[in-house]
PDB file of C-alpha atoms in Angstrom:
ATOM      1  CA  MET A   1     -12.021   9.599  -3.918  1.00 89.00           C
ATOM      2  CA  THR A   2     -13.778   6.231  -3.902  1.00 98.00           C
ATOM      3  CA  THR A   3     -12.188   3.481  -1.813  1.00 99.00           C
ATOM      4  CA  THR A   4     -12.817  -0.020  -3.134  1.00 99.00           C
ATOM      5  CA  LEU A   5     -11.855  -3.460  -1.851  1.00 99.00           C
ATOM      6  CA  VAL A   6     -11.655  -6.380  -4.290  1.00 99.00           C
ATOM      7  CA  THR A   7     -11.515  -9.893  -2.860  1.00 99.00           C
ATOM      8  CA  GLY A   8      -9.574 -12.614  -4.658  1.00 98.00           C
ATOM      9  CA  ALA A   9      -7.566  -9.968  -6.474  1.00 98.00           C
ATOM     10  CA  THR A  10      -4.136 -11.523  -6.971  1.00 98.00           C
ATOM     11  CA  ARG A  11      -4.840 -12.948 -10.434  1.00 95.00           C
ATOM     12  CA  GLY A  12      -7.360 -13.228 -13.237  1.00 94.00           C
ATOM     13  CA  LEU A  13     -10.511 -11.141 -13.204  1.00 96.00           C
ATOM     14  CA  GLY A  14      -9.908  -9.797  -9.702  1.00 97.00           C
ATOM     15  CA  LYS A  15      -6.427  -8.512 -10.464  1.00 98.00           C
ATOM     16  CA  GLU A  16      -7.458  -6.898 -13.745  1.00 98.00           C
ATOM     17  CA  THR A  17     -10.506  -5.326 -12.090  1.00 98.00           C
ATOM     18  CA  ALA A  18      -8.296  -3.875  -9.370  1.00 99.00           C
ATOM     19  CA  ARG A  19      -5.839  -2.549 -11.955  1.00 99.00           C
ATOM     20  CA  GLN A  20      -8.580  -0.828 -13.948  1.00 99.00           C
ATOM     21  CA  LEU A  21     -10.121   0.622 -10.790  1.00 99.00           C
ATOM     22  CA  VAL A  22      -6.769   2.165  -9.851  1.00 99.00           C
ATOM     23  CA  GLU A  23      -6.555   3.555 -13.378  1.00 98.00           C
ATOM     24  CA  ALA A  24     -10.059   5.010 -12.958  1.00 98.00           C
ATOM     25  CA  GLY A  25      -9.009   6.865  -9.815  1.00 98.00           C
ATOM     26  CA  HIS A  26     -10.201   4.548  -7.044  1.00 98.00           C
ATOM     27  CA  THR A  27      -8.155   3.886  -3.949  1.00 99.00           C
ATOM     28  CA  VAL A  28      -8.019   0.095  -4.171  1.00 99.00           C
ATOM     29  CA  TRP A  29      -7.446  -2.580  -1.574  1.00 99.00           C
ATOM     30  CA  ILE A  30      -6.253  -5.959  -2.832  1.00 98.00           C
ATOM     31  CA  GLY A  31      -7.909  -8.628  -0.680  1.00 99.00           C
ATOM     32  CA  ALA A  32      -5.557 -11.611  -0.822  1.00 98.00           C
ATOM     33  CA  ARG A  33      -5.542 -14.940   0.975  1.00 98.00           C
ATOM     34  CA  ASN A  34      -1.760 -15.027   0.519  1.00 98.00           C
ATOM     35  CA  ALA A  35      -0.399 -11.810   2.014  1.00 98.00           C
ATOM     36  CA  GLU A  36       2.890 -11.949   0.098  1.00 98.00           C
ATOM     37  CA  GLN A  37       1.127 -12.316  -3.249  1.00 98.00           C
ATOM     38  CA  GLY A  38      -1.246  -9.511  -2.342  1.00 98.00           C
ATOM     39  CA  GLU A  39       1.604  -7.165  -1.512  1.00 99.00           C
ATOM     40  CA  ALA A  40       3.326  -7.970  -4.808  1.00 99.00           C
ATOM     41  CA  VAL A  41       0.196  -7.243  -6.851  1.00 99.00           C
ATOM     42  CA  ALA A  42      -0.497  -4.067  -4.886  1.00 99.00           C
ATOM     43  CA  ALA A  43       3.024  -2.813  -5.582  1.00 99.00           C
ATOM     44  CA  GLU A  44       2.658  -3.691  -9.261  1.00 99.00           C
ATOM     45  CA  ILE A  45      -0.599  -1.795  -9.853  1.00 99.00           C
ATOM     46  CA  GLY A  46      -0.419   0.976  -7.251  1.00 99.00           C
ATOM     47  CA  ALA A  47      -2.927  -0.378  -4.760  1.00 99.00           C
ATOM     48  CA  ARG A  48      -2.973  -1.321  -1.084  1.00 99.00           C
ATOM     49  CA  SER A  49      -3.022  -4.866   0.222  1.00 99.00           C
ATOM     50  CA  VAL A  50      -4.745  -6.623   3.097  1.00 99.00           C
ATOM     51  CA  GLN A  51      -4.653 -10.298   4.043  1.00 99.00           C
ATOM     52  CA  LEU A  52      -8.173 -11.614   3.532  1.00 99.00           C
ATOM     53  CA  ASP A  53      -9.353 -15.215   3.412  1.00 99.00           C
ATOM     54  CA  VAL A  54     -13.108 -15.181   2.820  1.00 99.00           C
ATOM     55  CA  THR A  55     -13.451 -18.634   4.429  1.00 99.00           C
ATOM     56  CA  ASP A  56     -11.892 -17.479   7.720  1.00 99.00           C
ATOM     57  CA  ASP A  57     -13.980 -15.346  10.091  1.00 99.00           C
ATOM     58  CA  ALA A  58     -10.961 -13.995  11.969  1.00 99.00           C
ATOM     59  CA  SER A  59      -9.181 -13.050   8.748  1.00 99.00           C
ATOM     60  CA  VAL A  60     -12.265 -11.244   7.450  1.00 99.00           C
ATOM     61  CA  ALA A  61     -12.763  -9.336  10.709  1.00 99.00           C
ATOM     62  CA  ALA A  62      -9.119  -8.266  10.848  1.00 99.00           C
ATOM     63  CA  ALA A  63      -9.084  -7.189   7.207  1.00 99.00           C
ATOM     64  CA  PHE A  64     -12.096  -4.920   7.490  1.00 99.00           C
ATOM     65  CA  ALA A  65     -10.853  -3.503  10.788  1.00 99.00           C
ATOM     66  CA  GLN A  66      -7.655  -2.502   8.978  1.00 99.00           C
ATOM     67  CA  VAL A  67      -9.547  -0.969   6.060  1.00 99.00           C
ATOM     68  CA  ASP A  68     -11.791   0.934   8.470  1.00 99.00           C
ATOM     69  CA  ALA A  69      -8.828   2.250  10.439  1.00 99.00           C
ATOM     70  CA  ASP A  70      -7.159   3.426   7.234  1.00 98.00           C
ATOM     71  CA  GLY A  71     -10.029   5.598   6.053  1.00 97.00           C
ATOM     72  CA  GLY A  72     -13.114   3.498   5.448  1.00 98.00           C
ATOM     73  CA  LEU A  73     -14.748   1.912   2.427  1.00 99.00           C
ATOM     74  CA  ASP A  74     -17.195   2.887  -0.311  1.00 98.00           C
ATOM     75  CA  VAL A  75     -17.328  -0.169  -2.574  1.00 99.00           C
ATOM     76  CA  LEU A  76     -16.889  -3.885  -1.931  1.00 99.00           C
ATOM     77  CA  VAL A  77     -16.322  -6.193  -4.908  1.00 99.00           C
ATOM     78  CA  ASN A  78     -16.922  -9.794  -3.856  1.00 99.00           C
ATOM     79  CA  ASN A  79     -14.858 -11.505  -6.530  1.00 98.00           C
ATOM     80  CA  ALA A  80     -13.210 -14.400  -4.660  1.00 98.00           C
ATOM     81  CA  GLY A  81     -14.483 -17.704  -5.963  1.00 96.00           C
ATOM     82  CA  ILE A  82     -13.481 -21.260  -6.735  1.00 96.00           C
ATOM     83  CA  ALA A  83     -14.747 -24.096  -8.903  1.00 93.00           C
ATOM     84  CA  MET A  84     -14.379 -27.769  -8.092  1.00 90.00           C
ATOM     85  CA  TRP A  85     -15.754 -30.337 -10.455  1.00 85.00           C
ATOM     86  CA  GLY A  86     -16.316 -33.299  -8.154  1.00 88.00           C
ATOM     87  CA  LEU A  87     -19.873 -34.104  -7.085  1.00 93.00           C
ATOM     88  CA  ASN A  88     -19.187 -34.972  -3.472  1.00 97.00           C
ATOM     89  CA  GLY A  89     -19.811 -33.455  -0.069  1.00 97.00           C
ATOM     90  CA  PRO A  90     -16.339 -32.058   0.703  1.00 96.00           C
ATOM     91  CA  ASP A  91     -15.977 -30.347  -2.680  1.00 96.00           C
ATOM     92  CA  ALA A  92     -19.510 -28.941  -2.538  1.00 97.00           C
ATOM     93  CA  LEU A  93     -18.971 -27.569   0.961  1.00 98.00           C
ATOM     94  CA  ARG A  94     -15.702 -25.937  -0.050  1.00 98.00           C
ATOM     95  CA  VAL A  95     -17.245 -24.275  -3.108  1.00 98.00           C
ATOM     96  CA  PHE A  96     -20.237 -22.942  -1.182  1.00 98.00           C
ATOM     97  CA  ASP A  97     -18.033 -21.821   1.723  1.00 99.00           C
ATOM     98  CA  THR A  98     -15.959 -19.672  -0.616  1.00 98.00           C
ATOM     99  CA  ASN A  99     -18.485 -18.530  -3.204  1.00 98.00           C
ATOM    100  CA  ALA A 100     -21.611 -17.974  -1.101  1.00 99.00           C
ATOM    101  CA  VAL A 101     -20.810 -18.085   2.620  1.00 99.00           C
ATOM    102  CA  GLY A 102     -17.709 -16.022   1.914  1.00 99.00           C
ATOM    103  CA  ILE A 103     -19.947 -13.247   0.615  1.00 99.00           C
ATOM    104  CA  VAL A 104     -21.979 -13.340   3.819  1.00 99.00           C
ATOM    105  CA  ARG A 105     -18.784 -13.034   5.874  1.00 99.00           C
ATOM    106  CA  THR A 106     -17.356 -10.111   3.934  1.00 99.00           C
ATOM    107  CA  THR A 107     -20.648  -8.280   3.524  1.00 99.00           C
ATOM    108  CA  GLU A 108     -21.526  -8.514   7.204  1.00 99.00           C
ATOM    109  CA  ALA A 109     -18.073  -7.206   8.114  1.00 99.00           C
ATOM    110  CA  ALA A 110     -18.268  -4.425   5.533  1.00 99.00           C
ATOM    111  CA  LEU A 111     -21.792  -3.128   6.147  1.00 99.00           C
ATOM    112  CA  PRO A 112     -21.039  -1.046   9.274  1.00 99.00           C
ATOM    113  CA  ILE A 113     -18.220   0.646   7.342  1.00 99.00           C
ATOM    114  CA  LEU A 114     -20.161   1.046   4.106  1.00 99.00           C
ATOM    115  CA  ARG A 115     -23.048   2.710   5.920  1.00 98.00           C
ATOM    116  CA  ARG A 116     -20.729   5.631   6.684  1.00 98.00           C
ATOM    117  CA  SER A 117     -20.088   6.142   2.962  1.00 98.00           C
ATOM    118  CA  ALA A 118     -22.068   8.652   0.905  1.00 96.00           C
ATOM    119  CA  ASN A 119     -22.447   6.117  -1.934  1.00 96.00           C
ATOM    120  CA  PRO A 120     -22.076   2.575  -0.575  1.00 98.00           C
ATOM    121  CA  LEU A 121     -22.093  -0.271  -3.074  1.00 98.00           C
ATOM    122  CA  VAL A 122     -21.517  -4.031  -3.093  1.00 98.00           C
ATOM    123  CA  VAL A 123     -20.775  -5.802  -6.377  1.00 98.00           C
ATOM    124  CA  ASN A 124     -21.069  -9.591  -6.253  1.00 99.00           C
ATOM    125  CA  ILE A 125     -19.495 -11.623  -9.036  1.00 98.00           C
ATOM    126  CA  SER A 126     -22.118 -14.185  -9.999  1.00 96.00           C
ATOM    127  CA  SER A 127     -22.397 -16.230 -13.193  1.00 93.00           C
ATOM    128  CA  ALA A 128     -24.772 -17.131 -15.978  1.00 83.00           C
ATOM    129  CA  LEU A 129     -24.088 -20.713 -14.881  1.00 89.00           C
ATOM    130  CA  GLY A 130     -26.341 -19.937 -11.923  1.00 77.00           C
ATOM    131  CA  SER A 131     -29.146 -18.578 -14.118  1.00 77.00           C
ATOM    132  CA  PHE A 132     -32.062 -20.802 -15.179  1.00 71.00           C
ATOM    133  CA  THR A 133     -32.610 -18.450 -18.110  1.00 80.00           C
ATOM    134  CA  ALA A 134     -29.048 -18.712 -19.379  1.00 78.00           C
ATOM    135  CA  VAL A 135     -28.488 -22.439 -18.925  1.00 74.00           C
ATOM    136  CA  HIS A 136     -31.686 -23.167 -20.891  1.00 71.00           C
ATOM    137  CA  ASP A 137     -30.812 -20.715 -23.675  1.00 73.00           C
ATOM    138  CA  PRO A 138     -29.037 -22.508 -26.543  1.00 82.00           C
ATOM    139  CA  GLU A 139     -27.537 -19.169 -27.605  1.00 83.00           C
ATOM    140  CA  SER A 140     -25.797 -18.793 -24.230  1.00 77.00           C
ATOM    141  CA  ALA A 141     -22.373 -20.294 -23.534  1.00 77.00           C
ATOM    142  CA  ALA A 142     -23.752 -21.273 -20.124  1.00 74.00           C
ATOM    143  CA  SER A 143     -25.983 -23.873 -21.773  1.00 67.00           C
ATOM    144  CA  THR A 144     -22.912 -25.840 -22.895  1.00 77.00           C
ATOM    145  CA  VAL A 145     -21.166 -26.134 -19.514  1.00 78.00           C
ATOM    146  CA  GLN A 146     -21.825 -28.741 -16.830  1.00 77.00           C
ATOM    147  CA  ALA A 147     -20.925 -27.188 -13.485  1.00 86.00           C
ATOM    148  CA  ALA A 148     -23.540 -28.363 -10.995  1.00 90.00           C
ATOM    149  CA  VAL A 149     -22.017 -27.220  -7.712  1.00 95.00           C
ATOM    150  CA  TYR A 150     -20.382 -24.069  -9.065  1.00 94.00           C
ATOM    151  CA  GLY A 151     -23.601 -23.050 -10.820  1.00 94.00           C
ATOM    152  CA  ALA A 152     -25.666 -23.701  -7.710  1.00 93.00           C
ATOM    153  CA  SER A 153     -23.270 -21.597  -5.636  1.00 96.00           C
ATOM    154  CA  LYS A 154     -23.654 -18.726  -8.087  1.00 96.00           C
ATOM    155  CA  SER A 155     -27.449 -19.003  -7.884  1.00 95.00           C
ATOM    156  CA  ALA A 156     -26.947 -18.466  -4.167  1.00 97.00           C
ATOM    157  CA  VAL A 157     -24.791 -15.411  -4.876  1.00 98.00           C
ATOM    158  CA  THR A 158     -27.563 -13.840  -6.940  1.00 97.00           C
ATOM    159  CA  MET A 159     -30.212 -14.504  -4.294  1.00 97.00           C
ATOM    160  CA  LEU A 160     -27.939 -13.124  -1.567  1.00 99.00           C
ATOM    161  CA  THR A 161     -27.656  -9.972  -3.674  1.00 98.00           C
ATOM    162  CA  VAL A 162     -31.436  -9.608  -3.861  1.00 98.00           C
ATOM    163  CA  GLN A 163     -31.987 -10.297  -0.175  1.00 98.00           C
ATOM    164  CA  TYR A 164     -29.249  -7.912   0.963  1.00 99.00           C
ATOM    165  CA  ALA A 165     -30.711  -5.200  -1.278  1.00 98.00           C
ATOM    166  CA  ARG A 166     -33.977  -5.615   0.628  1.00 98.00           C
ATOM    167  CA  MET A 167     -32.437  -5.897   4.086  1.00 98.00           C
ATOM    168  CA  ALA A 168     -30.024  -2.971   3.647  1.00 98.00           C
ATOM    169  CA  PRO A 169     -31.721  -0.584   1.191  1.00 97.00           C
ATOM    170  CA  GLU A 170     -29.303   2.205   2.080  1.00 97.00           C
ATOM    171  CA  VAL A 171     -26.585   0.204   0.277  1.00 98.00           C
ATOM    172  CA  HIS A 172     -26.698  -0.667  -3.427  1.00 97.00           C
ATOM    173  CA  PHE A 173     -26.176  -4.354  -4.259  1.00 98.00           C
ATOM    174  CA  VAL A 174     -25.527  -5.656  -7.765  1.00 98.00           C
ATOM    175  CA  ALA A 175     -24.742  -9.172  -9.009  1.00 98.00           C
ATOM    176  CA  LEU A 176     -22.746  -9.466 -12.217  1.00 97.00           C
ATOM    177  CA  GLU A 177     -22.214 -12.071 -14.886  1.00 94.00           C
ATOM    178  CA  PRO A 178     -18.815 -10.749 -15.965  1.00 90.00           C
ATOM    179  CA  GLY A 179     -18.813 -12.574 -19.283  1.00 76.00           C
ATOM    180  CA  TYR A 180     -17.334 -15.802 -20.596  1.00 73.00           C
ATOM    181  CA  THR A 181     -13.730 -14.919 -19.821  1.00 63.00           C
ATOM    182  CA  ALA A 182     -10.350 -16.329 -20.838  1.00 49.00           C
ATOM    183  CA  THR A 183      -9.156 -16.992 -17.287  1.00 55.00           C
ATOM    184  CA  GLU A 184      -8.401 -20.204 -15.445  1.00 51.00           C
ATOM    185  CA  LEU A 185     -11.068 -21.461 -13.046  1.00 55.00           C
ATOM    186  CA  GLY A 186     -10.849 -24.597 -10.983  1.00 43.00           C
ATOM    187  CA  GLY A 187      -7.574 -25.548 -12.642  1.00 47.00           C
ATOM    188  CA  MET A 188      -9.129 -25.465 -16.111  1.00 52.00           C
ATOM    189  CA  PRO A 189      -7.993 -22.809 -18.614  1.00 52.00           C
ATOM    190  CA  ASN A 190     -10.604 -21.206 -20.852  1.00 53.00           C
ATOM    191  CA  PRO A 191      -8.809 -20.074 -24.010  1.00 54.00           C
ATOM    192  CA  HIS A 192     -12.075 -19.485 -25.881  1.00 52.00           C
ATOM    193  CA  GLY A 193     -13.382 -16.782 -23.557  1.00 62.00           C
ATOM    194  CA  ARG A 194     -13.174 -13.064 -24.197  1.00 72.00           C
ATOM    195  CA  PRO A 195     -10.168 -11.069 -22.938  1.00 90.00           C
ATOM    196  CA  VAL A 196     -10.114 -10.514 -19.187  1.00 92.00           C
ATOM    197  CA  GLU A 197      -9.741  -6.776 -19.814  1.00 95.00           C
ATOM    198  CA  VAL A 198     -13.201  -6.698 -21.393  1.00 95.00           C
ATOM    199  CA  SER A 199     -14.872  -8.571 -18.542  1.00 94.00           C
ATOM    200  CA  ALA A 200     -13.094  -6.504 -15.904  1.00 96.00           C
ATOM    201  CA  ALA A 201     -14.367  -3.327 -17.551  1.00 97.00           C
ATOM    202  CA  THR A 202     -17.950  -4.434 -16.842  1.00 96.00           C
ATOM    203  CA  VAL A 203     -17.080  -4.875 -13.161  1.00 97.00           C
ATOM    204  CA  VAL A 204     -15.418  -1.468 -13.061  1.00 98.00           C
ATOM    205  CA  ALA A 205     -18.490   0.119 -14.659  1.00 96.00           C
ATOM    206  CA  ALA A 206     -20.741  -1.418 -12.008  1.00 96.00           C
ATOM    207  CA  ALA A 207     -18.367  -0.430  -9.205  1.00 96.00           C
ATOM    208  CA  SER A 208     -18.380   3.148 -10.478  1.00 94.00           C
ATOM    209  CA  ALA A 209     -22.136   3.483 -11.029  1.00 90.00           C
ATOM    210  CA  GLY A 210     -22.849   5.252  -7.743  1.00 81.00           C
ATOM    211  CA  PRO A 211     -26.342   5.763  -6.323  1.00 78.00           C
ATOM    212  CA  GLU A 212     -27.955   6.096  -9.749  1.00 80.00           C
ATOM    213  CA  GLY A 213     -27.302   2.470 -10.632  1.00 83.00           C
ATOM    214  CA  PRO A 214     -29.770  -0.394 -10.143  1.00 90.00           C
ATOM    215  CA  THR A 215     -29.928  -2.477  -6.982  1.00 96.00           C
ATOM    216  CA  GLY A 216     -30.914  -6.071  -6.286  1.00 96.00           C
ATOM    217  CA  VAL A 217     -30.367  -7.172  -9.887  1.00 96.00           C
ATOM    218  CA  LEU A 218     -28.220  -9.538 -11.949  1.00 95.00           C
ATOM    219  CA  LEU A 219     -26.518  -7.770 -14.852  1.00 94.00           C
ATOM    220  CA  GLU A 220     -24.620  -8.933 -17.914  1.00 88.00           C
ATOM    221  CA  ASP A 221     -22.773  -6.223 -19.850  1.00 86.00           C
ATOM    222  CA  GLY A 222     -24.922  -3.608 -18.156  1.00 86.00           C
ATOM    223  CA  HIS A 223     -28.254  -5.266 -18.974  1.00 87.00           C
ATOM    224  CA  PRO A 224     -30.545  -7.357 -16.727  1.00 86.00           C
ATOM    225  CA  LEU A 225     -30.056 -11.107 -17.032  1.00 86.00           C
ATOM    226  CA  GLY A 226     -33.004 -13.334 -16.194  1.00 83.00           C
ATOM    227  CA  TRP A 227     -32.322 -15.855 -13.497  1.00 77.00           C
TER     228      TRP A 227
END
């Protein structure tokens, strides 16, 4: 059975991804900054819960030590992310600390465990808002959104995916644009996006691809997205 940890999994895309992964037969860990919320979601969907704040080195280390002690890990889904709309230093640092540096923290903690898996995989949730191709394409929803810091942080996510794929070729790394989704981000609802169930299904497909899937790429609905 595949064991998968999803960060930022107490609501929205992360929660629905975790739910579908459980349904698909994965043993799922809910990575939650708020332990009480994580335990509630885990009980609701039949998963396990671990306190995990991707901006806190000690929290990350403790979380992966617990996962390792309880049987190891095959797949890491780096879903935790925030959006802040101010163009100022504190907001920019907070967004990058969560969206990009957080991936470095979790991936570095996970790699020693993943290397003991037969089919190790890391799925990083990126965004078309970090793609030059998408933001310049008038047919793409990304071309209509102004999100300078968030988009830049997601460009970093995609490049981290490529670089990790080169540095750790024994592990598959995939970045995903999960789709323009009807979930709240940065305090702003998005009622015009597609259902979260549809976007989560693309994450589940990537997390279930195994060693035959691509590595070091950015995908949208299973197809390469230029970036």
